[in-house]
Amino acid sequence: MSLVCFIGCNGDPQKAGNRVGGPCEYTDIYGQATITEIREADPKAYNCKDAVEVIFTFTPDDPQARNHYRFPGWPDNGLRFTVGAGMNPPKTWAQNRGLLKGTMHRCIRSEIIRGACTPVVFTFPDIDLAGWEDSCF
């Protein structure tokens, strides 16, 4: 798993499956994530080997979507892209996935509507998450 995004402001609820506290349902807000910073990960952080912090900002496709957030206090900027259970990804893996400063990627902000899971989750539907663990350990 990774820190990632989900569908449109008034999108249909989506079953998220059996997560801790689940099953849960989310509504999705489609948008773009802009990678604003790539930096060496703090060695004391939860990291893969040779990890980087990938920081992004989410911008909804619909400029009015923010007016309808269920969790308006949950920020859309200064967010970290992570893999697995919240680890900073390996540098080479991130680069190979196009996670470079200034790049834009499809992203979905999912807000919980039922259950006891994480209130807001961001996913990157166009980023292939395969193989992160091969480079991580």
Short mmCIF file of C-alpha atoms in Angstrom, two decimals:
data_model
loop_
_atom_site.label_atom_id
_atom_site.label_comp_id
_atom_site.label_asym_id
_atom_site.label_seq_id
_atom_site.Cartn_x
_atom_site.Cartn_y
_atom_site.Cartn_z
CA MET A 1 0.00 0.00 0.00
CA SER A 2 1.05 3.58 -0.38
CA LEU A 3 -0.04 7.01 0.55
CA VAL A 4 -2.26 7.69 -2.38
CA CYS A 5 -5.52 9.42 -3.91
CA PHE A 6 -9.32 8.48 -5.09
CA ILE A 7 -12.73 9.92 -7.32
CA GLY A 8 -14.95 13.09 -7.96
CA CYS A 9 -16.42 15.49 -5.39
CA ASN A 10 -19.84 13.92 -5.57
CA GLY A 11 -18.45 10.55 -6.64
CA ASP A 12 -20.01 7.24 -5.78
CA PRO A 13 -19.03 5.52 -2.56
CA GLN A 14 -16.37 2.89 -3.11
CA LYS A 15 -15.83 -0.27 -1.09
CA ALA A 16 -12.29 -0.14 0.24
CA GLY A 17 -12.18 -3.74 1.44
CA ASN A 18 -11.15 -5.14 4.79
CA ARG A 19 -8.61 -2.68 6.14
CA VAL A 20 -7.85 -2.34 9.82
CA GLY A 21 -11.11 -1.05 11.24
CA GLY A 22 -12.90 -2.06 8.01
CA PRO A 23 -14.68 -2.79 5.91
CA CYS A 24 -14.99 0.88 5.05
CA GLU A 25 -16.54 2.96 2.29
CA TYR A 26 -15.09 6.08 0.75
CA THR A 27 -16.19 8.78 -1.63
CA ASP A 28 -13.56 9.84 -4.12
CA ILE A 29 -12.35 13.18 -5.43
CA TYR A 30 -10.29 12.98 -8.63
CA GLY A 31 -7.39 15.30 -9.17
CA GLN A 32 -3.69 15.74 -9.78
CA ALA A 33 -0.72 15.40 -7.47
CA THR A 34 2.28 17.61 -8.09
CA ILE A 35 5.55 16.38 -6.63
CA THR A 36 6.86 19.45 -4.83
CA GLU A 37 9.95 18.00 -3.20
CA ILE A 38 12.21 14.97 -3.20
CA ARG A 39 14.59 14.85 -0.27
CA GLU A 40 16.79 12.35 1.49
CA ALA A 41 14.74 10.59 4.14
CA ASP A 42 15.57 11.10 7.79
CA PRO A 43 17.54 7.97 8.78
CA LYS A 44 15.33 7.65 11.90
CA ALA A 45 12.12 7.61 9.81
CA TYR A 46 10.26 4.50 8.66
CA ASN A 47 12.25 3.87 5.47
CA CYS A 48 13.17 1.45 2.79
CA LYS A 49 16.92 1.26 2.16
CA ASP A 50 18.27 4.27 0.21
CA ALA A 51 14.94 6.02 0.87
CA VAL A 52 13.68 9.41 -0.20
CA GLU A 53 10.76 11.46 1.00
CA VAL A 54 8.41 12.22 -1.89
CA ILE A 55 6.30 15.26 -0.98
CA PHE A 56 3.23 16.19 -3.02
CA THR A 57 0.30 18.58 -3.24
CA PHE A 58 -3.16 17.43 -4.33
CA THR A 59 -5.33 19.64 -6.56
CA PRO A 60 -8.88 18.46 -7.28
CA ASP A 61 -10.05 18.48 -10.91
CA ASP A 62 -13.18 20.36 -9.83
CA PRO A 63 -12.15 23.72 -8.30
CA GLN A 64 -15.32 23.64 -6.16
CA ALA A 65 -14.54 20.21 -4.65
CA ARG A 66 -12.76 21.69 -1.62
CA ASN A 67 -16.03 23.39 -0.63
CA HIS A 68 -17.57 19.93 -0.23
CA TYR A 69 -14.80 18.06 1.60
CA ARG A 70 -16.04 15.92 4.48
CA PHE A 71 -12.70 16.62 6.22
CA PRO A 72 -11.80 20.19 5.22
CA GLY A 73 -9.08 20.35 7.89
CA TRP A 74 -7.20 17.45 6.26
CA PRO A 75 -4.51 19.16 4.16
CA ASP A 76 -3.91 18.76 0.43
CA ASN A 77 -0.29 19.89 0.61
CA GLY A 78 2.87 18.70 2.27
CA LEU A 79 1.75 15.08 1.85
CA ARG A 80 4.15 12.10 1.69
CA PHE A 81 3.96 9.35 -0.92
CA THR A 82 4.71 6.09 0.89
CA VAL A 83 4.80 2.36 0.16
CA GLY A 84 3.93 -0.69 2.22
CA ALA A 85 2.77 0.27 5.69
CA GLY A 86 3.86 3.90 5.33
CA MET A 87 7.54 3.63 4.42
CA ASN A 88 9.47 6.17 2.42
CA PRO A 89 10.22 4.50 -0.94
CA PRO A 90 13.62 3.56 -2.35
CA LYS A 91 15.15 6.40 -4.38
CA THR A 92 15.76 4.42 -7.59
CA TRP A 93 12.30 2.83 -7.44
CA ALA A 94 10.68 6.26 -7.06
CA GLN A 95 12.71 7.70 -9.94
CA ASN A 96 11.81 4.74 -12.16
CA ARG A 97 8.11 5.43 -11.45
CA GLY A 98 8.49 9.06 -12.56
CA LEU A 99 8.19 10.48 -9.06
CA LEU A 100 10.40 13.48 -9.72
CA LYS A 101 10.16 17.07 -8.49
CA GLY A 102 7.72 19.05 -10.62
CA THR A 103 5.98 16.05 -12.19
CA MET A 104 2.20 15.67 -12.10
CA HIS A 105 0.31 12.41 -11.60
CA ARG A 106 -3.35 11.36 -11.50
CA CYS A 107 -4.39 11.21 -7.86
CA ILE A 108 -7.54 10.50 -5.90
CA ARG A 109 -8.46 11.87 -2.48
CA SER A 110 -10.76 9.35 -0.78
CA GLU A 111 -12.80 10.45 2.22
CA ILE A 112 -14.42 7.91 4.50
CA ILE A 113 -18.20 7.77 4.62
CA ARG A 114 -18.61 4.52 6.59
CA GLY A 115 -16.40 2.46 8.89
CA ALA A 116 -13.45 3.11 11.17
CA CYS A 117 -10.54 3.28 8.70
CA THR A 118 -8.22 6.17 7.91
CA PRO A 119 -10.41 9.24 7.28
CA VAL A 120 -8.59 10.47 4.16
CA VAL A 121 -6.44 8.38 1.81
CA PHE A 122 -4.61 9.47 -1.34
CA THR A 123 -3.93 7.00 -4.16
CA PHE A 124 -2.07 7.24 -7.45
CA PRO A 125 -3.95 5.02 -9.92
CA ASP A 126 -1.36 5.40 -12.69
CA ILE A 127 1.71 4.56 -10.58
CA ASP A 128 2.70 0.88 -10.79
CA LEU A 129 3.48 -0.10 -7.21
CA ALA A 130 4.95 -3.46 -8.18
CA GLY A 131 8.45 -4.23 -7.00
CA TRP A 132 8.88 -1.65 -4.28
CA GLU A 133 9.59 -4.41 -1.76
CA ASP A 134 12.37 -5.85 -3.96
CA SER A 135 14.21 -2.54 -3.71
CA CYS A 136 13.18 -1.84 -0.12
CA PHE A 137 14.86 -4.53 1.93
#
